[in-house]
Amino acid sequence: MMPRASGLNRRRLVAAVLLGLATTVGISWAAMFWPRRGRDYYGPPANTFVGYNRTSDGHRIFSIFEGRNSWHRVMSYWFNQISGMAMMMRIEDYEAGEVDLATLPRHLRPESVDGIEMQAWYRETGWPMPALTCSIHWVRQIRNSDIIYAVEGGYQLPRDEDFNPRALPLTPVWPGFAVNLGFWTAVWLGPLWAMGAVHVWNRRRRGCCIHCAYPRTGLPEDSLCPECGR
Ligand SMILES: [Zn+2]
């Protein structure tokens, strides 16, 4: 086999995949925290009304909201209540806005709203496609705004100074995770190839073997390297 004198070798290829992986995950994690607007939320505000869903006993109605930016989509399921008092609503109004949860993506919804205490947020993040997902669940209120949360499908970080929940999503979304990994690996191949090409060019310019840098002064152009045999 002819030894290749290009700027790309197996080591640089592996480096490109690892950097592609780090970029894919890093962007998905950064999207969980930026932008932060005020003290109420990270990422896009979930303020687009999607519809209603209710518990199987019919006693609790949840409002579903959605928020999006180019690298973060969040769906919020909120028990209709104000200051701990359940709000009443006419059945025809509920039915006009009812959403079948099964029509929503599996990783952006609960199995049913029965298991939601007060509120839950389902998130997917990444660019160019959504790559990771996790959900954050209201567990218990200690006092006003001091709320204990739990995270599913991700790593829970300590709450911030305003008691906002924070988490790093760890569950892959397919095919987005693979697409982003391929995309960012390809992006990293460019600079890594260039680094390799400069390296080879430098050795050649100094009259050294491009593989092991052994000085080839006085040797014929097409002879094998006496040091590494390539
Ligand atoms: Zn050599």
mmCIF file with all atom_site columns, C-alpha atoms and ligand atoms in Angstrom:
data_model
loop_
_atom_site.group_PDB
_atom_site.id
_atom_site.type_symbol
_atom_site.label_atom_id
_atom_site.label_alt_id
_atom_site.label_comp_id
_atom_site.label_asym_id
_atom_site.label_entity_id
_atom_site.label_seq_id
_atom_site.pdbx_PDB_ins_code
_atom_site.Cartn_x
_atom_site.Cartn_y
_atom_site.Cartn_z
_atom_site.occupancy
_atom_site.B_iso_or_equiv
_atom_site.pdbx_formal_charge
_atom_site.auth_seq_id
_atom_site.auth_comp_id
_atom_site.auth_asym_id
_atom_site.auth_atom_id
_atom_site.pdbx_PDB_model_num
ATOM   1   C  CA . MET A 1 1   ? 0.000   0.000  0.000  1.00 0.00 ? 1   MET A CA 1
ATOM   2   C  CA . MET A 1 2   ? 1.245   3.479  -0.842 1.00 0.00 ? 2   MET A CA 1
ATOM   3   C  CA . PRO A 1 3   ? 1.904   5.576  2.227  1.00 0.00 ? 3   PRO A CA 1
ATOM   4   C  CA . ARG A 1 4   ? -0.289  8.643  2.085  1.00 0.00 ? 4   ARG A CA 1
ATOM   5   C  CA . ALA A 1 5   ? 1.333   12.008 2.493  1.00 0.00 ? 5   ALA A CA 1
ATOM   6   C  CA . SER A 1 6   ? -1.897  13.927 2.991  1.00 0.00 ? 6   SER A CA 1
ATOM   7   C  CA . GLY A 1 7   ? -2.710  15.990 6.061  1.00 0.00 ? 7   GLY A CA 1
ATOM   8   C  CA . LEU A 1 8   ? -5.188  13.411 7.325  1.00 0.00 ? 8   LEU A CA 1
ATOM   9   C  CA . ASN A 1 9   ? -4.308  10.290 9.263  1.00 0.00 ? 9   ASN A CA 1
ATOM   10  C  CA . ARG A 1 10  ? -6.171  7.973  11.585 1.00 0.00 ? 10  ARG A CA 1
ATOM   11  C  CA . ARG A 1 11  ? -5.215  9.972  14.678 1.00 0.00 ? 11  ARG A CA 1
ATOM   12  C  CA . ARG A 1 12  ? -6.613  13.192 13.248 1.00 0.00 ? 12  ARG A CA 1
ATOM   13  C  CA . LEU A 1 13  ? -9.771  11.387 12.150 1.00 0.00 ? 13  LEU A CA 1
ATOM   14  C  CA . VAL A 1 14  ? -10.341 10.104 15.697 1.00 0.00 ? 14  VAL A CA 1
ATOM   15  C  CA . ALA A 1 15  ? -9.626  13.611 17.035 1.00 0.00 ? 15  ALA A CA 1
ATOM   16  C  CA . ALA A 1 16  ? -12.252 15.046 14.656 1.00 0.00 ? 16  ALA A CA 1
ATOM   17  C  CA . VAL A 1 17  ? -14.882 12.539 15.872 1.00 0.00 ? 17  VAL A CA 1
ATOM   18  C  CA . LEU A 1 18  ? -14.077 13.286 19.537 1.00 0.00 ? 18  LEU A CA 1
ATOM   19  C  CA . LEU A 1 19  ? -14.205 17.039 18.942 1.00 0.00 ? 19  LEU A CA 1
ATOM   20  C  CA . GLY A 1 20  ? -17.456 16.531 16.989 1.00 0.00 ? 20  GLY A CA 1
ATOM   21  C  CA . LEU A 1 21  ? -18.904 14.634 19.958 1.00 0.00 ? 21  LEU A CA 1
ATOM   22  C  CA . ALA A 1 22  ? -17.774 17.314 22.425 1.00 0.00 ? 22  ALA A CA 1
ATOM   23  C  CA . THR A 1 23  ? -19.274 20.052 20.232 1.00 0.00 ? 23  THR A CA 1
ATOM   24  C  CA . THR A 1 24  ? -22.572 18.166 19.812 1.00 0.00 ? 24  THR A CA 1
ATOM   25  C  CA . VAL A 1 25  ? -22.952 17.677 23.576 1.00 0.00 ? 25  VAL A CA 1
ATOM   26  C  CA . GLY A 1 26  ? -21.512 21.097 24.494 1.00 0.00 ? 26  GLY A CA 1
ATOM   27  C  CA . ILE A 1 27  ? -24.016 22.953 22.313 1.00 0.00 ? 27  ILE A CA 1
ATOM   28  C  CA . SER A 1 28  ? -26.917 20.918 23.728 1.00 0.00 ? 28  SER A CA 1
ATOM   29  C  CA . TRP A 1 29  ? -25.790 21.777 27.258 1.00 0.00 ? 29  TRP A CA 1
ATOM   30  C  CA . ALA A 1 30  ? -25.164 25.460 26.536 1.00 0.00 ? 30  ALA A CA 1
ATOM   31  C  CA . ALA A 1 31  ? -28.676 25.718 25.064 1.00 0.00 ? 31  ALA A CA 1
ATOM   32  C  CA . MET A 1 32  ? -30.076 24.833 28.511 1.00 0.00 ? 32  MET A CA 1
ATOM   33  C  CA . PHE A 1 33  ? -28.670 28.042 30.006 1.00 0.00 ? 33  PHE A CA 1
ATOM   34  C  CA . TRP A 1 34  ? -28.569 30.645 27.293 1.00 0.00 ? 34  TRP A CA 1
ATOM   35  C  CA . PRO A 1 35  ? -30.283 32.966 26.923 1.00 0.00 ? 35  PRO A CA 1
ATOM   36  C  CA . ARG A 1 36  ? -31.388 33.551 30.483 1.00 0.00 ? 36  ARG A CA 1
ATOM   37  C  CA . ARG A 1 37  ? -34.146 36.122 30.706 1.00 0.00 ? 37  ARG A CA 1
ATOM   38  C  CA . GLY A 1 38  ? -34.790 37.558 34.115 1.00 0.00 ? 38  GLY A CA 1
ATOM   39  C  CA . ARG A 1 39  ? -35.280 35.270 37.071 1.00 0.00 ? 39  ARG A CA 1
ATOM   40  C  CA . ASP A 1 40  ? -37.967 33.033 35.661 1.00 0.00 ? 40  ASP A CA 1
ATOM   41  C  CA . TYR A 1 41  ? -36.468 30.775 33.027 1.00 0.00 ? 41  TYR A CA 1
ATOM   42  C  CA . TYR A 1 42  ? -33.536 29.710 30.927 1.00 0.00 ? 42  TYR A CA 1
ATOM   43  C  CA . GLY A 1 43  ? -33.809 29.286 27.166 1.00 0.00 ? 43  GLY A CA 1
ATOM   44  C  CA . PRO A 1 44  ? -36.994 30.069 25.248 1.00 0.00 ? 44  PRO A CA 1
ATOM   45  C  CA . PRO A 1 45  ? -40.041 31.071 27.328 1.00 0.00 ? 45  PRO A CA 1
ATOM   46  C  CA . ALA A 1 46  ? -42.821 28.460 27.144 1.00 0.00 ? 46  ALA A CA 1
ATOM   47  C  CA . ASN A 1 47  ? -45.569 30.947 26.298 1.00 0.00 ? 47  ASN A CA 1
ATOM   48  C  CA . THR A 1 48  ? -47.246 29.558 23.166 1.00 0.00 ? 48  THR A CA 1
ATOM   49  C  CA . PHE A 1 49  ? -50.483 27.851 24.146 1.00 0.00 ? 49  PHE A CA 1
ATOM   50  C  CA . VAL A 1 50  ? -50.771 24.312 22.764 1.00 0.00 ? 50  VAL A CA 1
ATOM   51  C  CA . GLY A 1 51  ? -53.869 22.978 24.550 1.00 0.00 ? 51  GLY A CA 1
ATOM   52  C  CA . TYR A 1 52  ? -55.224 21.134 27.578 1.00 0.00 ? 52  TYR A CA 1
ATOM   53  C  CA . ASN A 1 53  ? -54.993 17.654 29.003 1.00 0.00 ? 53  ASN A CA 1
ATOM   54  C  CA . ARG A 1 54  ? -56.473 16.219 32.182 1.00 0.00 ? 54  ARG A CA 1
ATOM   55  C  CA . THR A 1 55  ? -55.812 13.473 34.687 1.00 0.00 ? 55  THR A CA 1
ATOM   56  C  CA . SER A 1 56  ? -57.611 10.144 34.160 1.00 0.00 ? 56  SER A CA 1
ATOM   57  C  CA . ASP A 1 57  ? -59.993 10.921 37.062 1.00 0.00 ? 57  ASP A CA 1
ATOM   58  C  CA . GLY A 1 58  ? -60.827 14.221 35.334 1.00 0.00 ? 58  GLY A CA 1
ATOM   59  C  CA . HIS A 1 59  ? -60.106 16.243 38.473 1.00 0.00 ? 59  HIS A CA 1
ATOM   60  C  CA . ARG A 1 60  ? -57.062 18.163 37.383 1.00 0.00 ? 60  ARG A CA 1
ATOM   61  C  CA . ILE A 1 61  ? -56.638 20.081 34.123 1.00 0.00 ? 61  ILE A CA 1
ATOM   62  C  CA . PHE A 1 62  ? -53.201 20.893 32.757 1.00 0.00 ? 62  PHE A CA 1
ATOM   63  C  CA . SER A 1 63  ? -52.344 23.656 30.310 1.00 0.00 ? 63  SER A CA 1
ATOM   64  C  CA . ILE A 1 64  ? -49.676 22.787 27.762 1.00 0.00 ? 64  ILE A CA 1
ATOM   65  C  CA . PHE A 1 65  ? -47.363 25.527 26.514 1.00 0.00 ? 65  PHE A CA 1
ATOM   66  C  CA . GLU A 1 66  ? -44.436 25.481 24.135 1.00 0.00 ? 66  GLU A CA 1
ATOM   67  C  CA . GLY A 1 67  ? -41.355 27.623 23.600 1.00 0.00 ? 67  GLY A CA 1
ATOM   68  C  CA . ARG A 1 68  ? -38.714 27.427 20.877 1.00 0.00 ? 68  ARG A CA 1
ATOM   69  C  CA . ASN A 1 69  ? -35.555 29.017 19.682 1.00 0.00 ? 69  ASN A CA 1
ATOM   70  C  CA . SER A 1 70  ? -33.147 27.659 17.090 1.00 0.00 ? 70  SER A CA 1
ATOM   71  C  CA . TRP A 1 71  ? -31.402 25.269 19.520 1.00 0.00 ? 71  TRP A CA 1
ATOM   72  C  CA . HIS A 1 72  ? -33.922 24.628 22.299 1.00 0.00 ? 72  HIS A CA 1
ATOM   73  C  CA . ARG A 1 73  ? -37.546 23.479 22.384 1.00 0.00 ? 73  ARG A CA 1
ATOM   74  C  CA . VAL A 1 74  ? -39.449 23.242 25.655 1.00 0.00 ? 74  VAL A CA 1
ATOM   75  C  CA . MET A 1 75  ? -42.944 21.947 26.401 1.00 0.00 ? 75  MET A CA 1
ATOM   76  C  CA . SER A 1 76  ? -44.467 22.859 29.752 1.00 0.00 ? 76  SER A CA 1
ATOM   77  C  CA . TYR A 1 77  ? -47.332 21.005 31.469 1.00 0.00 ? 77  TYR A CA 1
ATOM   78  C  CA . TRP A 1 78  ? -48.859 23.189 34.130 1.00 0.00 ? 78  TRP A CA 1
ATOM   79  C  CA . PHE A 1 79  ? -51.683 22.312 36.545 1.00 0.00 ? 79  PHE A CA 1
ATOM   80  C  CA . ASN A 1 80  ? -54.241 25.123 36.163 1.00 0.00 ? 80  ASN A CA 1
ATOM   81  C  CA . GLN A 1 81  ? -54.121 26.764 39.529 1.00 0.00 ? 81  GLN A CA 1
ATOM   82  C  CA . ILE A 1 82  ? -53.447 30.103 41.165 1.00 0.00 ? 82  ILE A CA 1
ATOM   83  C  CA . SER A 1 83  ? -51.976 30.329 44.660 1.00 0.00 ? 83  SER A CA 1
ATOM   84  C  CA . GLY A 1 84  ? -52.705 26.675 45.292 1.00 0.00 ? 84  GLY A CA 1
ATOM   85  C  CA . MET A 1 85  ? -56.400 26.947 44.316 1.00 0.00 ? 85  MET A CA 1
ATOM   86  C  CA . ALA A 1 86  ? -57.535 24.849 41.375 1.00 0.00 ? 86  ALA A CA 1
ATOM   87  C  CA . MET A 1 87  ? -59.194 26.876 38.641 1.00 0.00 ? 87  MET A CA 1
ATOM   88  C  CA . MET A 1 88  ? -62.584 25.811 37.304 1.00 0.00 ? 88  MET A CA 1
ATOM   89  C  CA . MET A 1 89  ? -63.264 25.699 33.599 1.00 0.00 ? 89  MET A CA 1
ATOM   90  C  CA . ARG A 1 90  ? -66.308 24.924 31.449 1.00 0.00 ? 90  ARG A CA 1
ATOM   91  C  CA . ILE A 1 91  ? -66.174 21.453 29.916 1.00 0.00 ? 91  ILE A CA 1
ATOM   92  C  CA . GLU A 1 92  ? -66.870 22.788 26.406 1.00 0.00 ? 92  GLU A CA 1
ATOM   93  C  CA . ASP A 1 93  ? -63.903 25.158 26.721 1.00 0.00 ? 93  ASP A CA 1
ATOM   94  C  CA . TYR A 1 94  ? -61.721 22.265 27.871 1.00 0.00 ? 94  TYR A CA 1
ATOM   95  C  CA . GLU A 1 95  ? -62.896 19.997 25.078 1.00 0.00 ? 95  GLU A CA 1
ATOM   96  C  CA . ALA A 1 96  ? -62.341 22.706 22.463 1.00 0.00 ? 96  ALA A CA 1
ATOM   97  C  CA . GLY A 1 97  ? -58.679 22.850 23.456 1.00 0.00 ? 97  GLY A CA 1
ATOM   98  C  CA . GLU A 1 98  ? -57.990 19.255 24.447 1.00 0.00 ? 98  GLU A CA 1
ATOM   99  C  CA . VAL A 1 99  ? -54.764 17.757 23.056 1.00 0.00 ? 99  VAL A CA 1
ATOM   100 C  CA . ASP A 1 100 ? -54.159 14.033 22.644 1.00 0.00 ? 100 ASP A CA 1
ATOM   101 C  CA . LEU A 1 101 ? -50.736 13.555 24.260 1.00 0.00 ? 101 LEU A CA 1
ATOM   102 C  CA . ALA A 1 102 ? -49.968 10.724 21.813 1.00 0.00 ? 102 ALA A CA 1
ATOM   103 C  CA . THR A 1 103 ? -49.794 13.306 18.995 1.00 0.00 ? 103 THR A CA 1
ATOM   104 C  CA . LEU A 1 104 ? -46.780 14.966 20.688 1.00 0.00 ? 104 LEU A CA 1
ATOM   105 C  CA . PRO A 1 105 ? -43.191 13.623 20.345 1.00 0.00 ? 105 PRO A CA 1
ATOM   106 C  CA . ARG A 1 106 ? -42.579 10.883 22.939 1.00 0.00 ? 106 ARG A CA 1
ATOM   107 C  CA . HIS A 1 107 ? -39.617 12.618 24.584 1.00 0.00 ? 107 HIS A CA 1
ATOM   108 C  CA . LEU A 1 108 ? -41.520 15.919 24.917 1.00 0.00 ? 108 LEU A CA 1
ATOM   109 C  CA . ARG A 1 109 ? -44.484 14.639 26.925 1.00 0.00 ? 109 ARG A CA 1
ATOM   110 C  CA . PRO A 1 110 ? -45.360 12.497 29.942 1.00 0.00 ? 110 PRO A CA 1
ATOM   111 C  CA . GLU A 1 111 ? -47.096 9.127  29.565 1.00 0.00 ? 111 GLU A CA 1
ATOM   112 C  CA . SER A 1 112 ? -50.085 10.878 31.162 1.00 0.00 ? 112 SER A CA 1
ATOM   113 C  CA . VAL A 1 113 ? -50.454 14.041 33.251 1.00 0.00 ? 113 VAL A CA 1
ATOM   114 C  CA . ASP A 1 114 ? -51.491 11.861 36.243 1.00 0.00 ? 114 ASP A CA 1
ATOM   115 C  CA . GLY A 1 115 ? -47.877 11.780 37.413 1.00 0.00 ? 115 GLY A CA 1
ATOM   116 C  CA . ILE A 1 116 ? -47.291 15.543 37.294 1.00 0.00 ? 116 ILE A CA 1
ATOM   117 C  CA . GLU A 1 117 ? -47.459 17.214 40.681 1.00 0.00 ? 117 GLU A CA 1
ATOM   118 C  CA . MET A 1 118 ? -47.748 20.858 39.612 1.00 0.00 ? 118 MET A CA 1
ATOM   119 C  CA . GLN A 1 119 ? -45.572 21.471 36.580 1.00 0.00 ? 119 GLN A CA 1
ATOM   120 C  CA . ALA A 1 120 ? -43.094 19.659 34.358 1.00 0.00 ? 120 ALA A CA 1
ATOM   121 C  CA . TRP A 1 121 ? -40.893 20.852 31.503 1.00 0.00 ? 121 TRP A CA 1
ATOM   122 C  CA . TYR A 1 122 ? -39.776 18.559 28.699 1.00 0.00 ? 122 TYR A CA 1
ATOM   123 C  CA . ARG A 1 123 ? -36.772 19.863 26.777 1.00 0.00 ? 123 ARG A CA 1
ATOM   124 C  CA . GLU A 1 124 ? -34.812 19.019 23.656 1.00 0.00 ? 124 GLU A CA 1
ATOM   125 C  CA . THR A 1 125 ? -31.652 20.916 22.733 1.00 0.00 ? 125 THR A CA 1
ATOM   126 C  CA . GLY A 1 126 ? -28.947 20.943 20.081 1.00 0.00 ? 126 GLY A CA 1
ATOM   127 C  CA . TRP A 1 127 ? -27.891 22.440 16.772 1.00 0.00 ? 127 TRP A CA 1
ATOM   128 C  CA . PRO A 1 128 ? -28.344 21.964 13.843 1.00 0.00 ? 128 PRO A CA 1
ATOM   129 C  CA . MET A 1 129 ? -30.848 19.334 15.076 1.00 0.00 ? 129 MET A CA 1
ATOM   130 C  CA . PRO A 1 130 ? -32.193 18.507 18.549 1.00 0.00 ? 130 PRO A CA 1
ATOM   131 C  CA . ALA A 1 131 ? -29.683 15.994 19.950 1.00 0.00 ? 131 ALA A CA 1
ATOM   132 C  CA . LEU A 1 132 ? -30.345 15.582 23.699 1.00 0.00 ? 132 LEU A CA 1
ATOM   133 C  CA . THR A 1 133 ? -33.423 15.610 25.904 1.00 0.00 ? 133 THR A CA 1
ATOM   134 C  CA . CYS A 1 134 ? -34.432 15.595 29.572 1.00 0.00 ? 134 CYS A CA 1
ATOM   135 C  CA . SER A 1 135 ? -37.411 16.593 31.680 1.00 0.00 ? 135 SER A CA 1
ATOM   136 C  CA . ILE A 1 136 ? -37.629 18.621 34.879 1.00 0.00 ? 136 ILE A CA 1
ATOM   137 C  CA . HIS A 1 137 ? -40.389 17.946 37.408 1.00 0.00 ? 137 HIS A CA 1
ATOM   138 C  CA . TRP A 1 138 ? -41.867 20.068 40.167 1.00 0.00 ? 138 TRP A CA 1
ATOM   139 C  CA . VAL A 1 139 ? -41.729 17.847 43.268 1.00 0.00 ? 139 VAL A CA 1
ATOM   140 C  CA . ARG A 1 140 ? -42.529 19.888 46.362 1.00 0.00 ? 140 ARG A CA 1
ATOM   141 C  CA . GLN A 1 141 ? -42.904 23.499 47.415 1.00 0.00 ? 141 GLN A CA 1
ATOM   142 C  CA . ILE A 1 142 ? -41.080 24.588 50.574 1.00 0.00 ? 142 ILE A CA 1
ATOM   143 C  CA . ARG A 1 143 ? -42.284 28.182 50.483 1.00 0.00 ? 143 ARG A CA 1
ATOM   144 C  CA . ASN A 1 144 ? -43.084 30.718 47.798 1.00 0.00 ? 144 ASN A CA 1
ATOM   145 C  CA . SER A 1 145 ? -40.787 30.134 44.785 1.00 0.00 ? 145 SER A CA 1
ATOM   146 C  CA . ASP A 1 146 ? -38.596 27.741 46.822 1.00 0.00 ? 146 ASP A CA 1
ATOM   147 C  CA . ILE A 1 147 ? -39.443 24.562 44.961 1.00 0.00 ? 147 ILE A CA 1
ATOM   148 C  CA . ILE A 1 148 ? -37.723 21.171 44.944 1.00 0.00 ? 148 ILE A CA 1
ATOM   149 C  CA . TYR A 1 149 ? -37.318 19.728 41.436 1.00 0.00 ? 149 TYR A CA 1
ATOM   150 C  CA . ALA A 1 150 ? -36.325 16.336 40.037 1.00 0.00 ? 150 ALA A CA 1
ATOM   151 C  CA . VAL A 1 151 ? -34.709 15.641 36.673 1.00 0.00 ? 151 VAL A CA 1
ATOM   152 C  CA . GLU A 1 152 ? -35.353 12.638 34.434 1.00 0.00 ? 152 GLU A CA 1
ATOM   153 C  CA . GLY A 1 153 ? -33.051 11.646 31.593 1.00 0.00 ? 153 GLY A CA 1
ATOM   154 C  CA . GLY A 1 154 ? -30.399 14.144 32.599 1.00 0.00 ? 154 GLY A CA 1
ATOM   155 C  CA . TYR A 1 155 ? -27.966 15.242 35.285 1.00 0.00 ? 155 TYR A CA 1
ATOM   156 C  CA . GLN A 1 156 ? -29.434 17.524 37.921 1.00 0.00 ? 156 GLN A CA 1
ATOM   157 C  CA . LEU A 1 157 ? -27.362 20.566 38.860 1.00 0.00 ? 157 LEU A CA 1
ATOM   158 C  CA . PRO A 1 158 ? -27.936 22.663 41.991 1.00 0.00 ? 158 PRO A CA 1
ATOM   159 C  CA . ARG A 1 159 ? -30.658 25.287 41.615 1.00 0.00 ? 159 ARG A CA 1
ATOM   160 C  CA . ASP A 1 160 ? -29.532 28.833 40.936 1.00 0.00 ? 160 ASP A CA 1
ATOM   161 C  CA . GLU A 1 161 ? -29.866 31.693 43.424 1.00 0.00 ? 161 GLU A CA 1
ATOM   162 C  CA . ASP A 1 162 ? -33.472 32.267 42.278 1.00 0.00 ? 162 ASP A CA 1
ATOM   163 C  CA . PHE A 1 163 ? -34.282 28.555 42.843 1.00 0.00 ? 163 PHE A CA 1
ATOM   164 C  CA . ASN A 1 164 ? -34.565 27.938 39.095 1.00 0.00 ? 164 ASN A CA 1
ATOM   165 C  CA . PRO A 1 165 ? -34.028 24.276 38.223 1.00 0.00 ? 165 PRO A CA 1
ATOM   166 C  CA . ARG A 1 166 ? -30.900 23.464 36.219 1.00 0.00 ? 166 ARG A CA 1
ATOM   167 C  CA . ALA A 1 167 ? -29.999 20.272 34.407 1.00 0.00 ? 167 ALA A CA 1
ATOM   168 C  CA . LEU A 1 168 ? -27.753 18.808 31.720 1.00 0.00 ? 168 LEU A CA 1
ATOM   169 C  CA . PRO A 1 169 ? -29.691 16.624 29.256 1.00 0.00 ? 169 PRO A CA 1
ATOM   170 C  CA . LEU A 1 170 ? -28.106 13.186 28.736 1.00 0.00 ? 170 LEU A CA 1
ATOM   171 C  CA . THR A 1 171 ? -30.676 11.248 26.691 1.00 0.00 ? 171 THR A CA 1
ATOM   172 C  CA . PRO A 1 172 ? -29.964 11.193 22.938 1.00 0.00 ? 172 PRO A CA 1
ATOM   173 C  CA . VAL A 1 173 ? -32.669 12.174 20.446 1.00 0.00 ? 173 VAL A CA 1
ATOM   174 C  CA . TRP A 1 174 ? -32.461 10.229 17.163 1.00 0.00 ? 174 TRP A CA 1
ATOM   175 C  CA . PRO A 1 175 ? -31.571 10.865 14.424 1.00 0.00 ? 175 PRO A CA 1
ATOM   176 C  CA . GLY A 1 176 ? -30.554 14.350 15.611 1.00 0.00 ? 176 GLY A CA 1
ATOM   177 C  CA . PHE A 1 177 ? -27.645 13.183 17.762 1.00 0.00 ? 177 PHE A CA 1
ATOM   178 C  CA . ALA A 1 178 ? -26.067 11.215 14.864 1.00 0.00 ? 178 ALA A CA 1
ATOM   179 C  CA . VAL A 1 179 ? -26.685 14.041 12.381 1.00 0.00 ? 179 VAL A CA 1
ATOM   180 C  CA . ASN A 1 180 ? -25.050 16.625 14.675 1.00 0.00 ? 180 ASN A CA 1
ATOM   181 C  CA . LEU A 1 181 ? -22.128 14.292 15.394 1.00 0.00 ? 181 LEU A CA 1
ATOM   182 C  CA . GLY A 1 182 ? -21.542 13.845 11.644 1.00 0.00 ? 182 GLY A CA 1
ATOM   183 C  CA . PHE A 1 183 ? -21.952 17.556 10.988 1.00 0.00 ? 183 PHE A CA 1
ATOM   184 C  CA . TRP A 1 184 ? -19.529 18.716 13.712 1.00 0.00 ? 184 TRP A CA 1
ATOM   185 C  CA . THR A 1 185 ? -17.006 15.961 12.894 1.00 0.00 ? 185 THR A CA 1
ATOM   186 C  CA . ALA A 1 186 ? -16.979 17.206 9.286  1.00 0.00 ? 186 ALA A CA 1
ATOM   187 C  CA . VAL A 1 187 ? -16.538 20.797 10.501 1.00 0.00 ? 187 VAL A CA 1
ATOM   188 C  CA . TRP A 1 188 ? -13.521 19.773 12.635 1.00 0.00 ? 188 TRP A CA 1
ATOM   189 C  CA . LEU A 1 189 ? -11.941 17.769 9.796  1.00 0.00 ? 189 LEU A CA 1
ATOM   190 C  CA . GLY A 1 190 ? -11.159 21.039 7.984  1.00 0.00 ? 190 GLY A CA 1
ATOM   191 C  CA . PRO A 1 191 ? -8.800  22.631 10.537 1.00 0.00 ? 191 PRO A CA 1
ATOM   192 C  CA . LEU A 1 192 ? -7.333  19.236 11.540 1.00 0.00 ? 192 LEU A CA 1
ATOM   193 C  CA . TRP A 1 193 ? -6.566  18.445 7.886  1.00 0.00 ? 193 TRP A CA 1
ATOM   194 C  CA . ALA A 1 194 ? -4.976  21.886 7.506  1.00 0.00 ? 194 ALA A CA 1
ATOM   195 C  CA . MET A 1 195 ? -2.816  21.314 10.611 1.00 0.00 ? 195 MET A CA 1
ATOM   196 C  CA . GLY A 1 196 ? -1.657  18.008 9.162  1.00 0.00 ? 196 GLY A CA 1
ATOM   197 C  CA . ALA A 1 197 ? -0.961  19.538 5.747  1.00 0.00 ? 197 ALA A CA 1
ATOM   198 C  CA . VAL A 1 198 ? 1.162   22.290 7.332  1.00 0.00 ? 198 VAL A CA 1
ATOM   199 C  CA . HIS A 1 199 ? 3.035   19.627 9.316  1.00 0.00 ? 199 HIS A CA 1
ATOM   200 C  CA . VAL A 1 200 ? 3.810   17.582 6.159  1.00 0.00 ? 200 VAL A CA 1
ATOM   201 C  CA . TRP A 1 201 ? 4.712   20.696 4.182  1.00 0.00 ? 201 TRP A CA 1
ATOM   202 C  CA . ASN A 1 202 ? 7.111   21.781 6.933  1.00 0.00 ? 202 ASN A CA 1
ATOM   203 C  CA . ARG A 1 203 ? 8.949   18.433 7.008  1.00 0.00 ? 203 ARG A CA 1
ATOM   204 C  CA . ARG A 1 204 ? 9.175   18.362 3.225  1.00 0.00 ? 204 ARG A CA 1
ATOM   205 C  CA . ARG A 1 205 ? 10.484  21.929 3.156  1.00 0.00 ? 205 ARG A CA 1
ATOM   206 C  CA . ARG A 1 206 ? 13.249  21.030 5.614  1.00 0.00 ? 206 ARG A CA 1
ATOM   207 C  CA . GLY A 1 207 ? 14.115  17.969 3.506  1.00 0.00 ? 207 GLY A CA 1
ATOM   208 C  CA . CYS A 1 208 ? 12.926  15.519 6.162  1.00 0.00 ? 208 CYS A CA 1
ATOM   209 C  CA . CYS A 1 209 ? 10.877  12.315 5.929  1.00 0.00 ? 209 CYS A CA 1
ATOM   210 C  CA . ILE A 1 210 ? 7.220   13.393 6.113  1.00 0.00 ? 210 ILE A CA 1
ATOM   211 C  CA . HIS A 1 211 ? 6.416   10.382 8.336  1.00 0.00 ? 211 HIS A CA 1
ATOM   212 C  CA . CYS A 1 212 ? 9.145   10.407 10.981 1.00 0.00 ? 212 CYS A CA 1
ATOM   213 C  CA . ALA A 1 213 ? 11.038  13.697 10.337 1.00 0.00 ? 213 ALA A CA 1
ATOM   214 C  CA . TYR A 1 214 ? 14.353  11.853 9.685  1.00 0.00 ? 214 TYR A CA 1
ATOM   215 C  CA . PRO A 1 215 ? 16.664  14.153 7.635  1.00 0.00 ? 215 PRO A CA 1
ATOM   216 C  CA . ARG A 1 216 ? 16.744  12.896 4.036  1.00 0.00 ? 216 ARG A CA 1
ATOM   217 C  CA . THR A 1 217 ? 19.583  15.149 2.891  1.00 0.00 ? 217 THR A CA 1
ATOM   218 C  CA . GLY A 1 218 ? 21.480  13.609 -0.019 1.00 0.00 ? 218 GLY A CA 1
ATOM   219 C  CA . LEU A 1 219 ? 19.001  10.756 -0.580 1.00 0.00 ? 219 LEU A CA 1
ATOM   220 C  CA . PRO A 1 220 ? 17.271  10.285 -3.991 1.00 0.00 ? 220 PRO A CA 1
ATOM   221 C  CA . GLU A 1 221 ? 13.690  11.637 -4.155 1.00 0.00 ? 221 GLU A CA 1
ATOM   222 C  CA . ASP A 1 222 ? 11.971  8.244  -4.603 1.00 0.00 ? 222 ASP A CA 1
ATOM   223 C  CA . SER A 1 223 ? 14.028  6.158  -2.141 1.00 0.00 ? 223 SER A CA 1
ATOM   224 C  CA . LEU A 1 224 ? 12.489  4.744  1.036  1.00 0.00 ? 224 LEU A CA 1
ATOM   225 C  CA . CYS A 1 225 ? 13.308  6.415  4.333  1.00 0.00 ? 225 CYS A CA 1
ATOM   226 C  CA . PRO A 1 226 ? 16.259  4.661  6.011  1.00 0.00 ? 226 PRO A CA 1
ATOM   227 C  CA . GLU A 1 227 ? 14.760  5.402  9.435  1.00 0.00 ? 227 GLU A CA 1
ATOM   228 C  CA . CYS A 1 228 ? 11.098  4.264  9.190  1.00 0.00 ? 228 CYS A CA 1
ATOM   229 C  CA . GLY A 1 229 ? 11.118  2.439  5.845  1.00 0.00 ? 229 GLY A CA 1
ATOM   230 C  CA . ARG A 1 230 ? 8.223   4.431  4.392  1.00 0.00 ? 230 ARG A CA 1
HETATM 231 ZN ZN . ZN  B 2 .   ? 10.868  8.103  7.960  1.00 0.00 ? 1   ZN  B ZN 1
#
